[in-house]
PDB file of C-alpha atoms in Angstrom:
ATOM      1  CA  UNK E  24       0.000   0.000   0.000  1.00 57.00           C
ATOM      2  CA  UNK E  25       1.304   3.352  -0.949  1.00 66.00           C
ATOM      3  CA  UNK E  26       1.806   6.111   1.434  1.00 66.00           C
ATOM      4  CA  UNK E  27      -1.156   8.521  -0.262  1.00 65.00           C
ATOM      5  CA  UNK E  28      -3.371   5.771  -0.445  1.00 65.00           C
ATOM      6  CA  UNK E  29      -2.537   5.331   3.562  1.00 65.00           C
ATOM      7  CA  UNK E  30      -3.146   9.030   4.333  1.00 73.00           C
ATOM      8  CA  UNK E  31      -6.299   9.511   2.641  1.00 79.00           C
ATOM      9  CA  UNK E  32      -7.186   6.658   4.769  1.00 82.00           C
ATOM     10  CA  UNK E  33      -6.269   8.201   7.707  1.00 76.00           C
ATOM     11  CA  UNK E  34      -8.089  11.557   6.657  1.00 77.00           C
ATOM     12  CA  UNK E  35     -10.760   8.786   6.158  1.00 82.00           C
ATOM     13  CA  UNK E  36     -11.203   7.317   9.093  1.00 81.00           C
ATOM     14  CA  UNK E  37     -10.705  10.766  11.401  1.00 80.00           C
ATOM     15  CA  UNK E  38     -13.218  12.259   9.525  1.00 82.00           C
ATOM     16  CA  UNK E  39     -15.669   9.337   9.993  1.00 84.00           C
ATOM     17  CA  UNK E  40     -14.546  10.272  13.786  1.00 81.00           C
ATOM     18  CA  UNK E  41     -15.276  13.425  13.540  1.00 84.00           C
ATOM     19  CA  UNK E  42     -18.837  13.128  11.851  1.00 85.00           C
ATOM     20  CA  UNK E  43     -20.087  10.374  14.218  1.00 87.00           C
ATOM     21  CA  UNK E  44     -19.985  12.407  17.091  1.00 85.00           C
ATOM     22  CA  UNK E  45     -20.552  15.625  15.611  1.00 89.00           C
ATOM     23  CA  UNK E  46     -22.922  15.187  12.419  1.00 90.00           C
ATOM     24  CA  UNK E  47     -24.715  18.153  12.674  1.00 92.00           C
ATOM     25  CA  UNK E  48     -21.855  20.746  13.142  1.00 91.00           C
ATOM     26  CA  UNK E  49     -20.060  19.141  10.146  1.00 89.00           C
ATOM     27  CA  UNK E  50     -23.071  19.671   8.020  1.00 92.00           C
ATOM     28  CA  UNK E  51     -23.938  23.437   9.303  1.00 94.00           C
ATOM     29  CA  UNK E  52     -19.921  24.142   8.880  1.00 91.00           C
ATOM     30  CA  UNK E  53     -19.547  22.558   5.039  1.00 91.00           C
ATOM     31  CA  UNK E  54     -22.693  24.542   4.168  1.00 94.00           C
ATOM     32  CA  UNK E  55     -20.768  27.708   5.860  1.00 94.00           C
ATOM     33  CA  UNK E  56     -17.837  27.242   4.059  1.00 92.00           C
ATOM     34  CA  UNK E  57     -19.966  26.990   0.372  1.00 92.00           C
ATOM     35  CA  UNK E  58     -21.536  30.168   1.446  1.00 94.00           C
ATOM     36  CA  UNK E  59     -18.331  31.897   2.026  1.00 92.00           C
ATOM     37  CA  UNK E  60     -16.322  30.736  -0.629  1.00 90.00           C
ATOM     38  CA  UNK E  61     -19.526  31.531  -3.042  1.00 90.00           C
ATOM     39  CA  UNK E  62     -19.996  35.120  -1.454  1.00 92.00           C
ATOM     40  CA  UNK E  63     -16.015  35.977  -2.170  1.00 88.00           C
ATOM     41  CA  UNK E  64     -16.423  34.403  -5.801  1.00 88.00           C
ATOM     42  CA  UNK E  65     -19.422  36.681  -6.192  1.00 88.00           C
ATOM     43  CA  UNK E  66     -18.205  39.583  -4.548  1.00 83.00           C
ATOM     44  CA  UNK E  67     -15.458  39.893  -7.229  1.00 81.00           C
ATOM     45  CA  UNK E  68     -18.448  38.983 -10.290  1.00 83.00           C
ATOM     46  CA  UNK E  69     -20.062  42.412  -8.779  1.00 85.00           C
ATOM     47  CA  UNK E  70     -16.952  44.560 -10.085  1.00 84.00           C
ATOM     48  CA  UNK E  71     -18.013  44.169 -13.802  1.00 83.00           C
ATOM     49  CA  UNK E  72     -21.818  44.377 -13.043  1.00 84.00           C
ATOM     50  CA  UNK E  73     -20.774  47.756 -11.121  1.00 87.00           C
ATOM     51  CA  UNK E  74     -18.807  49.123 -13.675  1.00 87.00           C
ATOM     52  CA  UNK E  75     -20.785  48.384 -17.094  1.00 86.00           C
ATOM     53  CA  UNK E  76     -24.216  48.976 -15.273  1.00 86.00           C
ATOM     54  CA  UNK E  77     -23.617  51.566 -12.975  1.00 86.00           C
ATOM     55  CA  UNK E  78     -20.605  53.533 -13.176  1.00 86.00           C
ATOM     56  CA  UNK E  79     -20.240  53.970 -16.968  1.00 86.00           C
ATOM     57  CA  UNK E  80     -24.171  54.932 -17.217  1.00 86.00           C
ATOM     58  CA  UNK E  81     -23.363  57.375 -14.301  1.00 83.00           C
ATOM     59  CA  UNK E  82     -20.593  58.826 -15.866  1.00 83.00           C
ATOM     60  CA  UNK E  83     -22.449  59.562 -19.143  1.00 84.00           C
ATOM     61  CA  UNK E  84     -24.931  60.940 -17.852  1.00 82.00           C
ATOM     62  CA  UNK E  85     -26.009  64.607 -17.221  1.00 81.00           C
ATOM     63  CA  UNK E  86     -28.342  64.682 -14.413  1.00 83.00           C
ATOM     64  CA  UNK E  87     -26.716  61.464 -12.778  1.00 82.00           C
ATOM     65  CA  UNK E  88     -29.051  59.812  -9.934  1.00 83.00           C
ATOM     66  CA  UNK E  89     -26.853  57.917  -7.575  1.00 84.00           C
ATOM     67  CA  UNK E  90     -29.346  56.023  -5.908  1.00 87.00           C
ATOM     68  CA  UNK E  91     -29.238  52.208  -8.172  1.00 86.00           C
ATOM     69  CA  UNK E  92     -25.306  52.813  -7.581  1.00 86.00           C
ATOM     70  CA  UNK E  93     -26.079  53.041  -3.907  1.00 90.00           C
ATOM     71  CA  UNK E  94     -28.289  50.305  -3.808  1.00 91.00           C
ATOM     72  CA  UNK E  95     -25.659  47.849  -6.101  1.00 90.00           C
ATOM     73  CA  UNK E  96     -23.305  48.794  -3.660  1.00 90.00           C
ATOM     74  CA  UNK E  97     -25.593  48.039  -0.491  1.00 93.00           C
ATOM     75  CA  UNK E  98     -26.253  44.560  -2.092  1.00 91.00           C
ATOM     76  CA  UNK E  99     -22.506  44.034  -2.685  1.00 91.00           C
ATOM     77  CA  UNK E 100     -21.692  44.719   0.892  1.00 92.00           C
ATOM     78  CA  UNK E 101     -24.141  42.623   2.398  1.00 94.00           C
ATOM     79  CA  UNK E 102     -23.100  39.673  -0.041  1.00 92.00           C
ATOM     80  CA  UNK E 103     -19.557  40.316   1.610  1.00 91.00           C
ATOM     81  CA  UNK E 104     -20.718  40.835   4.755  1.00 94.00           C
ATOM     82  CA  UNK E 105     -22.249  37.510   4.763  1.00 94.00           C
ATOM     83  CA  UNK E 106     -18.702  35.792   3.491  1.00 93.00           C
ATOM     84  CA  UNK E 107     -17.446  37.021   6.548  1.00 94.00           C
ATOM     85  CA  UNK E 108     -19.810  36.236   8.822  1.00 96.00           C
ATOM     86  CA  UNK E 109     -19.928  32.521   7.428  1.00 95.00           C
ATOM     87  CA  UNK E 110     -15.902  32.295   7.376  1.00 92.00           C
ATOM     88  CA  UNK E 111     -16.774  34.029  11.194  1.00 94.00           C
ATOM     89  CA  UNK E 112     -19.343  31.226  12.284  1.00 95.00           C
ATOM     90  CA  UNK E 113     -17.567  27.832  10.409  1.00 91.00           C
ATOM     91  CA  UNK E 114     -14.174  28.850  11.813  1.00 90.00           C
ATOM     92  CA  UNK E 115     -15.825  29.369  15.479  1.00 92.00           C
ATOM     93  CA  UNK E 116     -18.145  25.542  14.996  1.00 92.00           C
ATOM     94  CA  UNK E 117     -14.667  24.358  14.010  1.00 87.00           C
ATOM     95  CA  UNK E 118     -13.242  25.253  17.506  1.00 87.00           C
ATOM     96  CA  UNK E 119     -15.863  23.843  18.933  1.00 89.00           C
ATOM     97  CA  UNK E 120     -15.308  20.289  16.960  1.00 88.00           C
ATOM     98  CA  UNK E 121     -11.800  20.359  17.037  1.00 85.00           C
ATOM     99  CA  UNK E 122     -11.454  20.511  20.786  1.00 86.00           C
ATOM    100  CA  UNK E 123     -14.374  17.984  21.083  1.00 87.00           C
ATOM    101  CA  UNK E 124     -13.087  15.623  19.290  1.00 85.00           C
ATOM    102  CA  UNK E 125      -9.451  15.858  20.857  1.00 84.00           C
ATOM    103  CA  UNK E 126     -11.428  15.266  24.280  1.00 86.00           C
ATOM    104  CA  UNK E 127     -12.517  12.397  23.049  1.00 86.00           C
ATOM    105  CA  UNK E 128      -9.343  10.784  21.189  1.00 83.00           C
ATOM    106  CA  UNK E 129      -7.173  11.766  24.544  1.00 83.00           C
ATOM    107  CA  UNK E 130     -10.304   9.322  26.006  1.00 85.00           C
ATOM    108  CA  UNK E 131     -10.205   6.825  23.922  1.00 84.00           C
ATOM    109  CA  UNK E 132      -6.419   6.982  24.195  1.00 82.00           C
ATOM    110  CA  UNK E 133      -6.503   7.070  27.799  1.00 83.00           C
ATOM    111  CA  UNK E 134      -8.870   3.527  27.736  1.00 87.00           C
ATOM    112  CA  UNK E 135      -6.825   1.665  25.500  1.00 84.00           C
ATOM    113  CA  UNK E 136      -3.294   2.961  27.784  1.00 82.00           C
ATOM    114  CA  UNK E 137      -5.462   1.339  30.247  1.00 83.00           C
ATOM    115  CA  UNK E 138      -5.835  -1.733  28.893  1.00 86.00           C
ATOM    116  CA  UNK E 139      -2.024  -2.074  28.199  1.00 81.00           C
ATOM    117  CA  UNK E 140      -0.013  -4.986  29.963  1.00 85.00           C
ATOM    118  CA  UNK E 141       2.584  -3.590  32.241  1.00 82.00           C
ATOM    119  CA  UNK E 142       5.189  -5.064  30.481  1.00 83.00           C
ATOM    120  CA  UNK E 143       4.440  -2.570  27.511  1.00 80.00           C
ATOM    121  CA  UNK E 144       5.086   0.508  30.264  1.00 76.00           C
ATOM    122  CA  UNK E 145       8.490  -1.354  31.324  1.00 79.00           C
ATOM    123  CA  UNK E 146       9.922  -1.855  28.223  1.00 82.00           C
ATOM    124  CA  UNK E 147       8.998   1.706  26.566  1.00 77.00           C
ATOM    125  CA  UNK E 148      10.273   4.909  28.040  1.00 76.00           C
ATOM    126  CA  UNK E 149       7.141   6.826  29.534  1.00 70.00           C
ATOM    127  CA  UNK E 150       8.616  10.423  28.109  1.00 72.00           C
ATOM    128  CA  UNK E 151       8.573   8.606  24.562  1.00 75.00           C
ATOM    129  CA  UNK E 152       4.776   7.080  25.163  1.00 75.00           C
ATOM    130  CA  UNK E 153       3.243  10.614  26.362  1.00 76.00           C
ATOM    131  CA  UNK E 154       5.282  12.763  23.820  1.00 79.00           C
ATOM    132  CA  UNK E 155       3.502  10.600  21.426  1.00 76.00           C
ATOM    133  CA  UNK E 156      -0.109  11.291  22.592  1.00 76.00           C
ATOM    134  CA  UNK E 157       0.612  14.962  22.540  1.00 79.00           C
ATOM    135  CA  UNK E 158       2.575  15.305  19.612  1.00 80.00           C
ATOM    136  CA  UNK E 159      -0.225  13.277  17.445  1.00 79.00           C
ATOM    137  CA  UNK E 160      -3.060  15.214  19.035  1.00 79.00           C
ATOM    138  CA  UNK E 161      -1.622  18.130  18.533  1.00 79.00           C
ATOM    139  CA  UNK E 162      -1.224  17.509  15.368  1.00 80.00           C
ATOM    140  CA  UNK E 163      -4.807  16.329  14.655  1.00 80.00           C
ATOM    141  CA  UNK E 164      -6.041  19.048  15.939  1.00 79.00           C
ATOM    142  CA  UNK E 165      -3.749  21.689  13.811  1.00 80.00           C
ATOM    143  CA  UNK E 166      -5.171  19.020  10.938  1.00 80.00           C
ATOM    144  CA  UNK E 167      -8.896  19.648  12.184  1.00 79.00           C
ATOM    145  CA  UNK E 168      -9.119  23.465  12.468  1.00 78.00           C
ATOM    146  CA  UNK E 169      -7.071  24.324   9.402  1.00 81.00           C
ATOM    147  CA  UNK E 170      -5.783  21.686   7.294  1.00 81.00           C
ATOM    148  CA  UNK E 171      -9.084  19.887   6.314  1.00 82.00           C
ATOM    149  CA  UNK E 172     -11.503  23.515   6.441  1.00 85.00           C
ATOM    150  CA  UNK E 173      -8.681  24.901   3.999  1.00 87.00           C
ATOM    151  CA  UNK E 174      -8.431  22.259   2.067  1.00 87.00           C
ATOM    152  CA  UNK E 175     -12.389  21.676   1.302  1.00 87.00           C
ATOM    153  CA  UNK E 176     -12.586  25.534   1.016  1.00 88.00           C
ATOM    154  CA  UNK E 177      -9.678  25.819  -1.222  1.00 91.00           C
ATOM    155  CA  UNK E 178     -11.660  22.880  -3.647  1.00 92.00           C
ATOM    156  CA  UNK E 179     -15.512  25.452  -3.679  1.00 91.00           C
ATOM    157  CA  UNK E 180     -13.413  28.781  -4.275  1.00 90.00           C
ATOM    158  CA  UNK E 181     -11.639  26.992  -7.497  1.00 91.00           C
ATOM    159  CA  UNK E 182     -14.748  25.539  -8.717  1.00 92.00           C
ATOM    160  CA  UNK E 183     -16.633  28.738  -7.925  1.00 90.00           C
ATOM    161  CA  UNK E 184     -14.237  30.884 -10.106  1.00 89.00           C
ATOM    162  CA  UNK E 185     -13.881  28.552 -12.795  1.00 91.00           C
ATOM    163  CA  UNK E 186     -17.695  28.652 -12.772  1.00 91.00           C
ATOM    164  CA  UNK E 187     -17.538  32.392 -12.742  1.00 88.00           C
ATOM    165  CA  UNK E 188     -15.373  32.580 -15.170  1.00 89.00           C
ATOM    166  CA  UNK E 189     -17.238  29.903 -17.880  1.00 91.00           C
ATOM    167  CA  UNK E 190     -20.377  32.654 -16.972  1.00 88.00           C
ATOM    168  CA  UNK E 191     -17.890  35.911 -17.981  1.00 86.00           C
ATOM    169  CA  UNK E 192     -16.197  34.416 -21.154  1.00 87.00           C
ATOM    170  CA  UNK E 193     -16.221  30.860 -22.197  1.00 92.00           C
ATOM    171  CA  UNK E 194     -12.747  31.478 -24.421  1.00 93.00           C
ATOM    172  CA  UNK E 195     -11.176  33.465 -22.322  1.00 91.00           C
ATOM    173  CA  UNK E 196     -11.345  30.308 -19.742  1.00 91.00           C
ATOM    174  CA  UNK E 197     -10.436  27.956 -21.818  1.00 93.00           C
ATOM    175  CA  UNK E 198      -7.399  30.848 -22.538  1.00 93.00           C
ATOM    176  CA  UNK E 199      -6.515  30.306 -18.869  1.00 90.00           C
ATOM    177  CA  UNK E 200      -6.401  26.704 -18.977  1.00 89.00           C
ATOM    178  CA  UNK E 201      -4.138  26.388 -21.912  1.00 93.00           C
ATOM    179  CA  UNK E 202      -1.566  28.937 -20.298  1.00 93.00           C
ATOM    180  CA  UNK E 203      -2.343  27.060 -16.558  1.00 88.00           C
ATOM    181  CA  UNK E 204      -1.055  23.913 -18.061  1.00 86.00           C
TER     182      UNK E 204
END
């Protein structure tokens, strides 16, 4: 077995961890992170809709009325301000799970320390044993509050844009692919 195929079944099985004891909060933060990543995506859509619609009308105008600009612009900051508050609220659940679901792996880990024969304890340094628990709990959380958020985040954003951009100018994408690769 190769060493990818044995992380992503380690991602595996901590996220099936993670979801069995905290279902709902996974749900409520992936559909927080869609809405956030869509909302920036957007945000940046509302530039050219501003600027051919609005701004360039405005400025050819003689007796300009500001008021559609005003409300564009309302509409784009509450589309932002909703980005935020939904990168605000999924980063805040994902405290929440991370240090949940630490409590309960130090537990687990805990019970199964229990259950080890003494002779284990004698014949491993107990610096080396506890170093271990730490250092791989730290390091699921760290992989739990960033890694995994950023990660699925990272994957909407790209597919958002590259959605966004099919929607602005279907050559111009493929343009961007050909020069990508």
């Amino acid at each position: 077995m190769n060493k990818r195929h044995m992380n992503f079944k380690v991602l595996g099985r901590l996220l099936g961890y993670v979801i069995r004891h905290y279902k709902f909060s996974c749900l409520i933060t992936l559909v927080l992170i869609i809405l956030s990543s869509v909302a920036n995506v957007s945000v940046s859509l509302f530039v050219r809709v501003l600027i051919d619609d609005y701004i360039t009308p405005l400025s050819q105008s003689a007796v300009p009325d500001y008021a559609p600009l005003l409300k564009i612009l309302m509409t784009m900051m509450c589309i932002f301000l909703m980005g935020v508050f939904s990168t605000f609220l999924y980063n805040r659940i994902l405290v929440n799970v991370g240090q949940g679901t630490l409590r309960q792996v130090r537990d687990d880990l805990f019970e199964h320390m229990e259950q080890l024969p003494i002779s284990y304890f004698d014949t491993h340094p107990h610096g080396d044993i506890m170093s271990v628990y730490t250092n791989d709990t730290d390091t699921l959380r760290q992989m739990l509050s960033m890694s995994v958020p950023q990660m699925f985040s990272s994957i909407v954003t790209i597919v958002a844009v590259v959605c966004a951009m099919l929607y602005t100018s279907v050559y111009l994408t493929i343009l961007v692919a050909i020069v990508v690769f």
